[in-house]
PDB file of C-alpha atoms in Angstrom:
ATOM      1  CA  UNK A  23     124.204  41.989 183.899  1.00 49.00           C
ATOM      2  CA  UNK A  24     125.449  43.870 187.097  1.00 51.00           C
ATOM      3  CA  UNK A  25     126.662  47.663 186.774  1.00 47.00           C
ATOM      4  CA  UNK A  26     129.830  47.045 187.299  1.00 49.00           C
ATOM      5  CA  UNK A  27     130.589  44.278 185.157  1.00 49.00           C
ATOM      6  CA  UNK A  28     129.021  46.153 182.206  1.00 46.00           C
ATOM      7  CA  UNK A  29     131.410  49.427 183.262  1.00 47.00           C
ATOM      8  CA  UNK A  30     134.100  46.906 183.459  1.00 48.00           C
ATOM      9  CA  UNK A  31     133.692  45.685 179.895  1.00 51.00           C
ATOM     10  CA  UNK A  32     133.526  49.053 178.233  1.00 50.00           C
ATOM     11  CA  UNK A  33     135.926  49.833 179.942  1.00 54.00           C
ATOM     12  CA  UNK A  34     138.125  47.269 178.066  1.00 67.00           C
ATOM     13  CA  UNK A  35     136.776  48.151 174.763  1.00 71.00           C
ATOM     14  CA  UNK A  36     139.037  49.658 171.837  1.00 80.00           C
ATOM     15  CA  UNK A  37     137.506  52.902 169.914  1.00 75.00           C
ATOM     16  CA  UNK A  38     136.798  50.516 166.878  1.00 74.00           C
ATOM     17  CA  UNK A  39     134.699  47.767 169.016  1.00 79.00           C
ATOM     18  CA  UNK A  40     132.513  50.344 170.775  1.00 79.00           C
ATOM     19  CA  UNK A  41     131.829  52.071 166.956  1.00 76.00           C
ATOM     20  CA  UNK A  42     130.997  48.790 165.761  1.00 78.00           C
ATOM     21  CA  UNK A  43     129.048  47.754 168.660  1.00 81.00           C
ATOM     22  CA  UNK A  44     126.950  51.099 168.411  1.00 80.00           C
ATOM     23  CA  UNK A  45     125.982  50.087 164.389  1.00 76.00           C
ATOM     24  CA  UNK A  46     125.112  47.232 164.815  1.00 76.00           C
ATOM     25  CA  UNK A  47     122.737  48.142 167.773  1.00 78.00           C
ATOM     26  CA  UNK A  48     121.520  50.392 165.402  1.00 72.00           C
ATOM     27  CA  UNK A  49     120.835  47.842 162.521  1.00 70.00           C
ATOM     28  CA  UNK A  50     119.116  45.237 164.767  1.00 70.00           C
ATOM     29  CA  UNK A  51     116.584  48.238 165.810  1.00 71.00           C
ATOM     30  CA  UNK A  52     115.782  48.607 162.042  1.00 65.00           C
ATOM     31  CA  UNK A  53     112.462  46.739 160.795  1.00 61.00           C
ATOM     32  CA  UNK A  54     112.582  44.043 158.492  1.00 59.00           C
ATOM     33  CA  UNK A  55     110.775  43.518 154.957  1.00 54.00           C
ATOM     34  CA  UNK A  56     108.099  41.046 157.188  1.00 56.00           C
ATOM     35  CA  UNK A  57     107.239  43.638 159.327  1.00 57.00           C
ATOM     36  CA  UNK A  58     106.088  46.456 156.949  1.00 54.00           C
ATOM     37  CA  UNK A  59     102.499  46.051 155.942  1.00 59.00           C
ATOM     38  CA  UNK A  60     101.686  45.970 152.088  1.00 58.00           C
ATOM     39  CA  UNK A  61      99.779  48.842 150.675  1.00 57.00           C
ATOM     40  CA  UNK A  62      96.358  47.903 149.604  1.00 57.00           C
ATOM     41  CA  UNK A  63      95.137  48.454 145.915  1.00 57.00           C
ATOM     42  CA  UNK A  64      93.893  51.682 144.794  1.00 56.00           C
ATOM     43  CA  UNK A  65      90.284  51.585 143.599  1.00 59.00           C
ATOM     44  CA  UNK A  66      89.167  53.897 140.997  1.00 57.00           C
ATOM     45  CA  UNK A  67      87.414  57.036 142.306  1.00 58.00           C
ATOM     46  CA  UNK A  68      83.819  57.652 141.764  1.00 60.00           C
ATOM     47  CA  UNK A  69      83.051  61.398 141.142  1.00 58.00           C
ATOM     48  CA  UNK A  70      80.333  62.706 143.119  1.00 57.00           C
ATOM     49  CA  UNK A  71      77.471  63.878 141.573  1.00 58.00           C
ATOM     50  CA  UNK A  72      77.203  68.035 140.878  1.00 59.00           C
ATOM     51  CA  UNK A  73      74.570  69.187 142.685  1.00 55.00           C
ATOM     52  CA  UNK A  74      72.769  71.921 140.758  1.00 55.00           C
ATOM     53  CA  UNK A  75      73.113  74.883 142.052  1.00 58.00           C
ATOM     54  CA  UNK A  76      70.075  76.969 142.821  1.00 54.00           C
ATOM     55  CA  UNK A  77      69.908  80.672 141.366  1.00 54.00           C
ATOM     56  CA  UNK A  78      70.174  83.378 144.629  1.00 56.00           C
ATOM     57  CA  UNK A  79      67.809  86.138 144.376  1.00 54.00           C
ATOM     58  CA  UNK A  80      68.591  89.801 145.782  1.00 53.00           C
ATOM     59  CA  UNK A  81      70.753  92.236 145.135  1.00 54.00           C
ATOM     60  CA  UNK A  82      73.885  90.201 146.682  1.00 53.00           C
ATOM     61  CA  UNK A  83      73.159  86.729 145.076  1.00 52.00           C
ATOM     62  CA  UNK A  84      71.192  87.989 141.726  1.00 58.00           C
ATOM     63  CA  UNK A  85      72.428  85.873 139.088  1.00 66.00           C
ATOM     64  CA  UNK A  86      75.049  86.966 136.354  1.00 68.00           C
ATOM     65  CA  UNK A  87      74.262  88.049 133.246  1.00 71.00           C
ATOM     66  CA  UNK A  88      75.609  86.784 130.046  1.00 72.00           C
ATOM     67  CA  UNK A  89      78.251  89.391 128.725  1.00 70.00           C
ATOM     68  CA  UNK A  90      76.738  91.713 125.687  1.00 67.00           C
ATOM     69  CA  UNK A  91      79.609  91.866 123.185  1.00 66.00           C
ATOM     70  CA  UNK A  92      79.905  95.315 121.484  1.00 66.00           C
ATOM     71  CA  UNK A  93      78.928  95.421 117.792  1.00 67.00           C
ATOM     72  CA  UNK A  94      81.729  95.662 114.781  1.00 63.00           C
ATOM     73  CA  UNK A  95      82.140  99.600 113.704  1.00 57.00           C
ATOM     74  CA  UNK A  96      81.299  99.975 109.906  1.00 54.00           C
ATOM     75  CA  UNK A  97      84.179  99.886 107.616  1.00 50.00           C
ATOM     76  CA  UNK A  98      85.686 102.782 107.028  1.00 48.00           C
ATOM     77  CA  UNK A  99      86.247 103.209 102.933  1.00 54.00           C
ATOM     78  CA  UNK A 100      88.947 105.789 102.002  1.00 65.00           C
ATOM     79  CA  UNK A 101      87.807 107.979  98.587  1.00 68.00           C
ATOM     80  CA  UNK A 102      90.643 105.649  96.811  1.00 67.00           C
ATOM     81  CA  UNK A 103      89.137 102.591  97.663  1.00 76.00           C
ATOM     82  CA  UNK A 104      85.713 103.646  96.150  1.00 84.00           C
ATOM     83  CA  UNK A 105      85.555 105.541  92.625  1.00 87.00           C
ATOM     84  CA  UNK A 106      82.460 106.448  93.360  1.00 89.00           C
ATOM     85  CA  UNK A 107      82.734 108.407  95.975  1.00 89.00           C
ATOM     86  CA  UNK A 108      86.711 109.683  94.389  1.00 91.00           C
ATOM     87  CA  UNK A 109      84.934 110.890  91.477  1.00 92.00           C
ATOM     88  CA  UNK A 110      82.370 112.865  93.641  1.00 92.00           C
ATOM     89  CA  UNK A 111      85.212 114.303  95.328  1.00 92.00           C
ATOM     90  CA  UNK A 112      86.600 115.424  92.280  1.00 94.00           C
ATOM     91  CA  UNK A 113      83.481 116.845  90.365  1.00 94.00           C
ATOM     92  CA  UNK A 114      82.848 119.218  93.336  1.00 93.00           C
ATOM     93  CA  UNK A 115      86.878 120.470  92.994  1.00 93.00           C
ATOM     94  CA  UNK A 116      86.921 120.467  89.165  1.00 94.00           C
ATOM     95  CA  UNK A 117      83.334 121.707  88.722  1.00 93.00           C
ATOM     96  CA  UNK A 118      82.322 119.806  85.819  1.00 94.00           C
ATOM     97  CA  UNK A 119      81.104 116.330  85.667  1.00 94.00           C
ATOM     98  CA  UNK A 120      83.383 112.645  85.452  1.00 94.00           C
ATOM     99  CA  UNK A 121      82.389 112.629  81.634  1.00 94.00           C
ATOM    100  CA  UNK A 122      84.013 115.882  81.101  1.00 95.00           C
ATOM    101  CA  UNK A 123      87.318 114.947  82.990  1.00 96.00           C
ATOM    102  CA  UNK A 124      87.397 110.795  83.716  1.00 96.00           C
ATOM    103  CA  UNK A 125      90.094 108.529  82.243  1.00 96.00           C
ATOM    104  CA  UNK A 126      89.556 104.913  82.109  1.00 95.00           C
ATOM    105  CA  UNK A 127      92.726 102.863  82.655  1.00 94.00           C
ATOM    106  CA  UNK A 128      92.024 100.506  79.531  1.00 94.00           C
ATOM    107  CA  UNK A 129      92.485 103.275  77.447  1.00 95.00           C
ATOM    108  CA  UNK A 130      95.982 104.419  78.853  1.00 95.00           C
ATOM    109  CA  UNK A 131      98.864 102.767  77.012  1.00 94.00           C
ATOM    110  CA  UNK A 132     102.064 102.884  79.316  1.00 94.00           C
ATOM    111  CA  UNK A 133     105.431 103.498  77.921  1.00 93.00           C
ATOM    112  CA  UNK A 134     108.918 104.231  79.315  1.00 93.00           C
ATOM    113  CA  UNK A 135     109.149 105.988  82.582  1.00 93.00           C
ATOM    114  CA  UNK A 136     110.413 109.804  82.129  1.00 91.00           C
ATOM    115  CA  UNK A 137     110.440 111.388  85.379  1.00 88.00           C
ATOM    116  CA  UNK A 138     110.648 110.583  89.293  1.00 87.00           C
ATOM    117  CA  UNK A 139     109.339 112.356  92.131  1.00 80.00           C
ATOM    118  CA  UNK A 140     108.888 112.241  95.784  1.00 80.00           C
ATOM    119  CA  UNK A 141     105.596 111.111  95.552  1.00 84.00           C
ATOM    120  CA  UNK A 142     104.680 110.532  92.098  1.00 90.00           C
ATOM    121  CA  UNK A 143     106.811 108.523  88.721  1.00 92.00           C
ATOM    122  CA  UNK A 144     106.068 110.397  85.315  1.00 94.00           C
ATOM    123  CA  UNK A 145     105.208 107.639  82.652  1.00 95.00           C
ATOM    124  CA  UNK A 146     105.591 108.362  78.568  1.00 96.00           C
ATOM    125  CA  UNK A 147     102.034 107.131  77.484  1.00 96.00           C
ATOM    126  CA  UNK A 148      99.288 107.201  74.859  1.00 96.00           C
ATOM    127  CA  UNK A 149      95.574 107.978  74.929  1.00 95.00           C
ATOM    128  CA  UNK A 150      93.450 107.020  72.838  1.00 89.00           C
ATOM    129  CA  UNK A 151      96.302 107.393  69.831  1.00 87.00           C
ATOM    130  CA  UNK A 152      97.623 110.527  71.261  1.00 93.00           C
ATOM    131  CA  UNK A 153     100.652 111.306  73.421  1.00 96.00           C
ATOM    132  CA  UNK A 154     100.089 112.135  76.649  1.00 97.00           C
ATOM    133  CA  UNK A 155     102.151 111.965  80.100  1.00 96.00           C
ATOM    134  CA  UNK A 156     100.749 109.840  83.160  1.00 97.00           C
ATOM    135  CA  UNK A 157     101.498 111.413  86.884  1.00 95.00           C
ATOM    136  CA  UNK A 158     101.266 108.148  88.489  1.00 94.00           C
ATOM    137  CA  UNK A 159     101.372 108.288  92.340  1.00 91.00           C
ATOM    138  CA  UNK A 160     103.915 106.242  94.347  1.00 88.00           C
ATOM    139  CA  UNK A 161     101.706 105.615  97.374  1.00 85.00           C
ATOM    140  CA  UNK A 162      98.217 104.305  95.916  1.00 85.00           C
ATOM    141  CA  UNK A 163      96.784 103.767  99.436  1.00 84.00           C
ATOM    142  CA  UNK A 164      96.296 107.476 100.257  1.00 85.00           C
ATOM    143  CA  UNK A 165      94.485 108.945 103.207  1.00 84.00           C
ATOM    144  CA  UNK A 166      91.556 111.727 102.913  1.00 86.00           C
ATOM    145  CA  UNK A 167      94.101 114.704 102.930  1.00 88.00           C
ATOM    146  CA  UNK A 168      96.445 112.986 100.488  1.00 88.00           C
ATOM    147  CA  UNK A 169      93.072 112.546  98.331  1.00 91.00           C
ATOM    148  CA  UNK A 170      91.748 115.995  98.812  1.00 91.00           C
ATOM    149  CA  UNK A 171      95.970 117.233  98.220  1.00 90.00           C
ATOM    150  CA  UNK A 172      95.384 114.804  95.009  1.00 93.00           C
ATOM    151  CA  UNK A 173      92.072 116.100  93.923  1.00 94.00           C
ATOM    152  CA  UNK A 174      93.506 120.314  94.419  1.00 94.00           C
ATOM    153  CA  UNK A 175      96.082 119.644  91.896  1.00 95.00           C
ATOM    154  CA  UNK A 176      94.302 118.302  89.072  1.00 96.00           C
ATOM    155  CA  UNK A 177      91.618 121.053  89.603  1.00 96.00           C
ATOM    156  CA  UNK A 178      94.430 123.860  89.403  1.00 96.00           C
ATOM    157  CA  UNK A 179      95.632 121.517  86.271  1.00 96.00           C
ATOM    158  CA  UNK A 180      92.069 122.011  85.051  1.00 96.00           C
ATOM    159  CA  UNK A 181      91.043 125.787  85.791  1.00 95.00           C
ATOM    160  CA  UNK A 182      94.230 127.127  84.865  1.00 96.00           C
ATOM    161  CA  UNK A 183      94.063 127.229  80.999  1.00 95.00           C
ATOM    162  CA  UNK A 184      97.323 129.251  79.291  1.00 97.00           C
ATOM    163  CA  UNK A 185      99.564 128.659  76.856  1.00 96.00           C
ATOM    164  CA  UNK A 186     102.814 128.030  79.385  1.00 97.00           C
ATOM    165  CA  UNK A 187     100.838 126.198  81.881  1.00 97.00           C
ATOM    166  CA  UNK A 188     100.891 121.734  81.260  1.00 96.00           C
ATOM    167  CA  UNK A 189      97.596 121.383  80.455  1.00 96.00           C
ATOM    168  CA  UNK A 190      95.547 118.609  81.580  1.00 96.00           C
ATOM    169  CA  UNK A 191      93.615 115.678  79.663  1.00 97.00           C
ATOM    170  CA  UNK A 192      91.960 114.326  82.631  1.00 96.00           C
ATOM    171  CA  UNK A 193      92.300 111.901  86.172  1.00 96.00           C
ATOM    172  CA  UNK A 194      91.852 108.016  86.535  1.00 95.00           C
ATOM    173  CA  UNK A 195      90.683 107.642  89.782  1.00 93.00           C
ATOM    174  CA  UNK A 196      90.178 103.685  89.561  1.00 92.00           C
ATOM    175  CA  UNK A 197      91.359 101.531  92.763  1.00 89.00           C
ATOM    176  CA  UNK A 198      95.401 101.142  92.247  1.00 89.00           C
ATOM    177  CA  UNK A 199      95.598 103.334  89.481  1.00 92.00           C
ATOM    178  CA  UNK A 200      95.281 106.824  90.742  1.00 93.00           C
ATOM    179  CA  UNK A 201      96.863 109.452  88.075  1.00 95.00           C
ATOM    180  CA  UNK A 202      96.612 112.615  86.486  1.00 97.00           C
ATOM    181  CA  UNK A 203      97.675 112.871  82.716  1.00 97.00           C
ATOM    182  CA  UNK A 204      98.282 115.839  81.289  1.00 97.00           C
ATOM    183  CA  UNK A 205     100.204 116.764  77.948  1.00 96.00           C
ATOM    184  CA  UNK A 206     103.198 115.075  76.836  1.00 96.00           C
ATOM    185  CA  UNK A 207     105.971 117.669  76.081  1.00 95.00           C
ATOM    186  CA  UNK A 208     109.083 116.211  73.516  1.00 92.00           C
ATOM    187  CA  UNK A 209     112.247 117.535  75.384  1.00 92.00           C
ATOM    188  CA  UNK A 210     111.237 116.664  78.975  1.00 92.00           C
ATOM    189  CA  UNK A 211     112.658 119.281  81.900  1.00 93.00           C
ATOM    190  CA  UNK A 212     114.321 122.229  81.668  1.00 94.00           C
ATOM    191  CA  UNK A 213     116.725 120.740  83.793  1.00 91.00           C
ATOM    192  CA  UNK A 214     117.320 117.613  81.928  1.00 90.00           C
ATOM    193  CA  UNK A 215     118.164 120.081  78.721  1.00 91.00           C
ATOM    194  CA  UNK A 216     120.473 122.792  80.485  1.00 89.00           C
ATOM    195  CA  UNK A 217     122.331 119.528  81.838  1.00 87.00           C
ATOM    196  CA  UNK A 218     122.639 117.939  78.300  1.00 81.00           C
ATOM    197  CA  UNK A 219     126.582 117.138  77.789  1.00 72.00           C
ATOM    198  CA  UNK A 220     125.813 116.426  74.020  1.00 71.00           C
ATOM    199  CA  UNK A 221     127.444 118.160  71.191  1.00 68.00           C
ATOM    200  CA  UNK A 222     125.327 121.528  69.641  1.00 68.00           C
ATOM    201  CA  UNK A 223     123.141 121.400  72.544  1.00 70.00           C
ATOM    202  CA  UNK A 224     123.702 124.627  74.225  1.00 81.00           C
ATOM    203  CA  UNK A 225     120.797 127.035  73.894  1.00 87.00           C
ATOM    204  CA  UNK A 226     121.022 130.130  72.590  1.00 90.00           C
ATOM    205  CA  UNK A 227     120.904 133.703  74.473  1.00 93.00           C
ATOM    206  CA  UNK A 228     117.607 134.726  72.052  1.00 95.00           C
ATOM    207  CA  UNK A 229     115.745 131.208  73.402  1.00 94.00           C
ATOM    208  CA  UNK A 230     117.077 131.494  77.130  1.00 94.00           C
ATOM    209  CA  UNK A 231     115.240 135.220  77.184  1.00 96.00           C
ATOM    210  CA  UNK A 232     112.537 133.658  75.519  1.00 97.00           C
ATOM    211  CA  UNK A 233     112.197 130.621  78.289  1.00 96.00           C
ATOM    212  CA  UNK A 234     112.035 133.964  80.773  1.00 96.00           C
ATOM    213  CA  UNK A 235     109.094 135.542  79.481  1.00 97.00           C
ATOM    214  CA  UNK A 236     107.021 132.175  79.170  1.00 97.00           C
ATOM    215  CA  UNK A 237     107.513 131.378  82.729  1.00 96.00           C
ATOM    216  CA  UNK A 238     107.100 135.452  84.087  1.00 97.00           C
ATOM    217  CA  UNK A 239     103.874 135.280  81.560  1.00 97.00           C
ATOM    218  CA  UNK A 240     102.438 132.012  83.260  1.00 97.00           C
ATOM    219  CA  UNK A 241     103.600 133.393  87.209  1.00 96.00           C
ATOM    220  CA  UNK A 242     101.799 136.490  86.194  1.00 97.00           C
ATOM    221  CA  UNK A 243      98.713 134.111  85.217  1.00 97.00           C
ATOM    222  CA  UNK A 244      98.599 132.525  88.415  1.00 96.00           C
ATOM    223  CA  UNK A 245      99.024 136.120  90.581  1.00 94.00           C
ATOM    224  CA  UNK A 246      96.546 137.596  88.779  1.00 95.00           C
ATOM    225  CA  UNK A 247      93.573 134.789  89.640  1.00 95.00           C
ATOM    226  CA  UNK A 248      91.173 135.903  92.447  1.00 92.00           C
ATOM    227  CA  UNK A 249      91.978 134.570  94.830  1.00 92.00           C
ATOM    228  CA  UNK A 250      95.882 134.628  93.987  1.00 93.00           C
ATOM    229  CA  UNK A 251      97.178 131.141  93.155  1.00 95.00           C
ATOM    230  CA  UNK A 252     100.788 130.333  94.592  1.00 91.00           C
ATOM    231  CA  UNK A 253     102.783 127.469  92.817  1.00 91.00           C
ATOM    232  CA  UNK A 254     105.622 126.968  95.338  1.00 87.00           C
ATOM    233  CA  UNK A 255     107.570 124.781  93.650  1.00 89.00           C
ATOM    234  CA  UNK A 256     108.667 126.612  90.620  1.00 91.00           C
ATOM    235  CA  UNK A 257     112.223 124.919  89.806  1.00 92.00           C
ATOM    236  CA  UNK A 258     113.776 123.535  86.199  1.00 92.00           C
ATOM    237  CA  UNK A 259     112.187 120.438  86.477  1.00 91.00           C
ATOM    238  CA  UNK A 260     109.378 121.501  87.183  1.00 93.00           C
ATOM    239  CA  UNK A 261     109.299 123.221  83.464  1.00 96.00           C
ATOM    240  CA  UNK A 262     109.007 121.460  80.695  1.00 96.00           C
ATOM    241  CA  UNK A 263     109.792 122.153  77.336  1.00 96.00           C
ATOM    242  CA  UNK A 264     108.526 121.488  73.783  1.00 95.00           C
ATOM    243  CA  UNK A 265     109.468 121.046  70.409  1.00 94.00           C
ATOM    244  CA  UNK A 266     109.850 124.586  69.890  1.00 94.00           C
ATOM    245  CA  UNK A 267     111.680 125.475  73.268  1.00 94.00           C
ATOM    246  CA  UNK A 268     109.009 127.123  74.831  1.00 96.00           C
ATOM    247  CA  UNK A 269     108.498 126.918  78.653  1.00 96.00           C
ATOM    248  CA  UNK A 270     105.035 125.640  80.482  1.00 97.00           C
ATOM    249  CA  UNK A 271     104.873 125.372  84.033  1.00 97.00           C
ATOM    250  CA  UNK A 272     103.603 121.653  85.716  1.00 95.00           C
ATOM    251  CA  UNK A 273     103.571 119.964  88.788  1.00 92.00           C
ATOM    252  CA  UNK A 274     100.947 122.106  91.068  1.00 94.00           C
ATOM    253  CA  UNK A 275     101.526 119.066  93.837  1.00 90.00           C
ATOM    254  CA  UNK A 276     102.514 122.450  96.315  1.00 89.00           C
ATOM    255  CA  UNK A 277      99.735 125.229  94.872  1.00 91.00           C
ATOM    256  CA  UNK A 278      96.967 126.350  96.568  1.00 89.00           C
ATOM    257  CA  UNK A 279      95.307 130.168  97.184  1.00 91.00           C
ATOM    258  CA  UNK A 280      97.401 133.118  98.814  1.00 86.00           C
ATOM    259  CA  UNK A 281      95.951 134.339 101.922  1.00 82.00           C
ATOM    260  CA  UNK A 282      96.847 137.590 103.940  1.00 78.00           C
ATOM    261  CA  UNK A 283      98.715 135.291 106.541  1.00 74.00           C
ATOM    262  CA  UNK A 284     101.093 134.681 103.856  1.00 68.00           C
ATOM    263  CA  UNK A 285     102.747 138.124 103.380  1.00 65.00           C
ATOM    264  CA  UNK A 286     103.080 137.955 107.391  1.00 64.00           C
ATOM    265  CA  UNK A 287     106.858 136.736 108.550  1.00 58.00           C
ATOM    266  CA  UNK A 288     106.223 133.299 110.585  1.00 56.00           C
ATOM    267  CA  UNK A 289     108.256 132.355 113.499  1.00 51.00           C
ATOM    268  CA  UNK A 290     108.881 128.852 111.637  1.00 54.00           C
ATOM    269  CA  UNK A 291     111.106 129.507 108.900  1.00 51.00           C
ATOM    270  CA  UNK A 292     110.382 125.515 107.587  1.00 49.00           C
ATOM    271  CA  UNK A 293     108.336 125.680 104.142  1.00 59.00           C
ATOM    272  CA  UNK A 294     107.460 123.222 101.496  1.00 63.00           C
ATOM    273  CA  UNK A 295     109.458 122.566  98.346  1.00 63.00           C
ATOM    274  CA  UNK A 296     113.180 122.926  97.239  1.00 69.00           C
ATOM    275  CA  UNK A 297     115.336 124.287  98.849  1.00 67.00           C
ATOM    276  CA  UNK A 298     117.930 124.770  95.970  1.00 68.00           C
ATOM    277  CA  UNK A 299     115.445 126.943  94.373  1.00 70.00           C
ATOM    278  CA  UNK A 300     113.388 128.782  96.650  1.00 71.00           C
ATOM    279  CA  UNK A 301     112.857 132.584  97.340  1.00 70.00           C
ATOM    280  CA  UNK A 302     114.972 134.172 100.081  1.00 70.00           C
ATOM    281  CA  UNK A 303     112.331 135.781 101.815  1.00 69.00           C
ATOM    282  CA  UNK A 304     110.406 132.148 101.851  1.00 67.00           C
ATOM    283  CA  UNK A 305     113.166 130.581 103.203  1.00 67.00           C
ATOM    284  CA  UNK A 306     114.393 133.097 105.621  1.00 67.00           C
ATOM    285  CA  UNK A 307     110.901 134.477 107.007  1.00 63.00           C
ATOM    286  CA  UNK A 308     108.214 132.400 105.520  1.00 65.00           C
ATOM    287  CA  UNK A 309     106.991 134.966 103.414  1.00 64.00           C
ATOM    288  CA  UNK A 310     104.699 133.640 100.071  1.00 67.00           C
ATOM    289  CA  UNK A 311     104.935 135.528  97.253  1.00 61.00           C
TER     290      UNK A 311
END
C-alpha cells in the first residue's frame, strides 16, 4: 500500500481503533501451541565411575593421617565416695585405727530429729542399745576440704576428753551416710531451755553460776592444749545440757589451732560463726582469742 494512503488511513483512525489495532498486531506475532517443540524425555543419569585417587608423596601432597583421639582421664574418686580411702583419712587425723573409732550404719537406729544446722541435722538415735546423737551432714557429696573440714572435727571430738566437752562415740564414713555421733544429752541446748515458756522452768541463780564455770572450765581446756585450740562458735546452742544441768561444749564444725597471726588485727573484719554471739574484738578487728 502507497505512503500516503496508509498516512491517510491513520489518519482517520479513533484512539480506540489504533489501540486495538496495535494488540492485535501484537497477538498475531505470538507463537502458537504447533509451533513450540515438545521436550524430549529425561533419561536416568548414569554416575560416572570414581576414579581412585592416587596417594601424593612429598611434603605438599603427603597423605593425611587418621586423627589420634586423646585418652579418657582416670576418674577422679572424692574420700566420700570411697570408705576406704575416708577411713585412711581419718585414722591419720584421729590417730588410732577404724576399729577404735568406725560406726557401721546397720547398727545406728534413727529417731526423731533434734537439732538443725547450716550444714548438718542432729538426729535422736541409738547404738547398739545406748543413746547416742547422730551429726548427720546436709550435703553428702562433699569435696576434699569439706572432707578434711569433716575429718578435723571429729578428731577435736576425739582428742579432747573432759567432762564439759560432748564426747564422741565414733564416725560412719559409709557412701551417703557420713556422720559423727557423739553423746546424747536429755535437755537438748542451752538455748532451747533458757527459751522454755513452760511453767517452773526458770533456772535458778545457784545452776546459772554453775552453767558458767562448766563452760570457763572446758574454754580453759581448750586454751591450755599445745598448740591452743580455738572453738569459734561458742553460742547457747552450741551447749548442751544434761540431766543434771550441767554444761558441755559441742559442735567443733569452726575449731582448729591458734596461730600468732591470730592475735594480729586483719584488715578484713569478716570471720566465721555468729554474729549474735561473737567477741567484739573478733568482730571488730579479727582478733582470735
Amino acid at each position: 500500500m502507497p505512503a500516503e494512503e496508509v498516512a491517510a488511513d491513520s489518519a482517520e483512525e479513533t484512539p480506540g481503533q489504533a489501540r486495538r489495532r496495535k494488540i492485535a498486531a501484537r497477538i498475531a506475532r505470538m507463537p502458537t501451541a504447533a509451533d513450540v517443540p515438545s521436550p524430549a524425555p529425561e533419561q536416568p543419569s548414569t554416575p560416572a565411575p570414581e576414579t581412585p585417587q592416587t596417594p601424593q608423596t612429598g611434603e605438599a601432597g603427603s597423605q593425611k593421617k587418621p586423627r589420634k583421639l586423646l585418652k579418657p582421664l582416670p576418674a577422679v574418686t572424692a574420700p566420700h565416695n570411697d570408705p576406704a580411702v575416708a577411713s585412711e583419712i581419718l585414722t591419720e587425723k584421729l590417730g588410732d585405727p577404724p576399729d577404735v573409732w568406725k560406726i557401721e550404719w546397720k547398727d545406728l537406729e534413727m529417731k526423731n530429729r533434734i537439732g538443725v544446722g547450716n550444714f548438718a541435722q542432729v538426729y535422736r538415735g541409738r547404738l547398739k542399745r545406748e543413746e547416742c546423737a547422730v551429726k548427720r551432714f546436709t550435703h553428702q557429696s562433699m569435696s576434699t576440704k569439706d572432707f578434711a573440714a569433716f575429718a578435723i572435727e571429729a578428731a577435736y571430738l576425739h582428742r579432747l576428753r573432759h567432762p564439759h566437752i560432748c564426747q564422741l562415740f565414733g564416725v560412719c564414713v559409709e557412701p551417703g551416710n557420713l556422720c559423727i555421733v557423739t553423746e546424747f544429752l536429755p535437755n537438748g541446748n542451752l538455748h532451747t531451755v533458757l527459751t522454755r515458756k513452760r511453767p517452773g522452768t526458770t533456772i535458778e541463780w545457784r545452776t546459772r553460776v554453775q552453767m558458767g564455770i562448766d563452760l570457763a572450765s572446758a574454754v580453759a581446756f581448750l586454751h591450755s592444749q599445745t598448740p591452743v585450740v580455738l572453738h569459734l562458735d561458742i553460742k547457747s546452742p552450741n551447749l548442751l545440757v544434761d540431766e543434771d544441768m550441767r554444761l558441755k561444749l559441742a559442735d567443733f564444725g569452726l575449731a582448729r589451732a591458734k596461730t600468732p597471726e591470730d592475735e594480729v588485727a586483719e584488715k578484713s573484719t569478716f570471720q566465721p560463726g555468729t554474729v549474735h554471739w561473737m567477741a567484739p574484738e573478733l568482730m571488730t578487728q579479727g582478733i582470735k582469742t
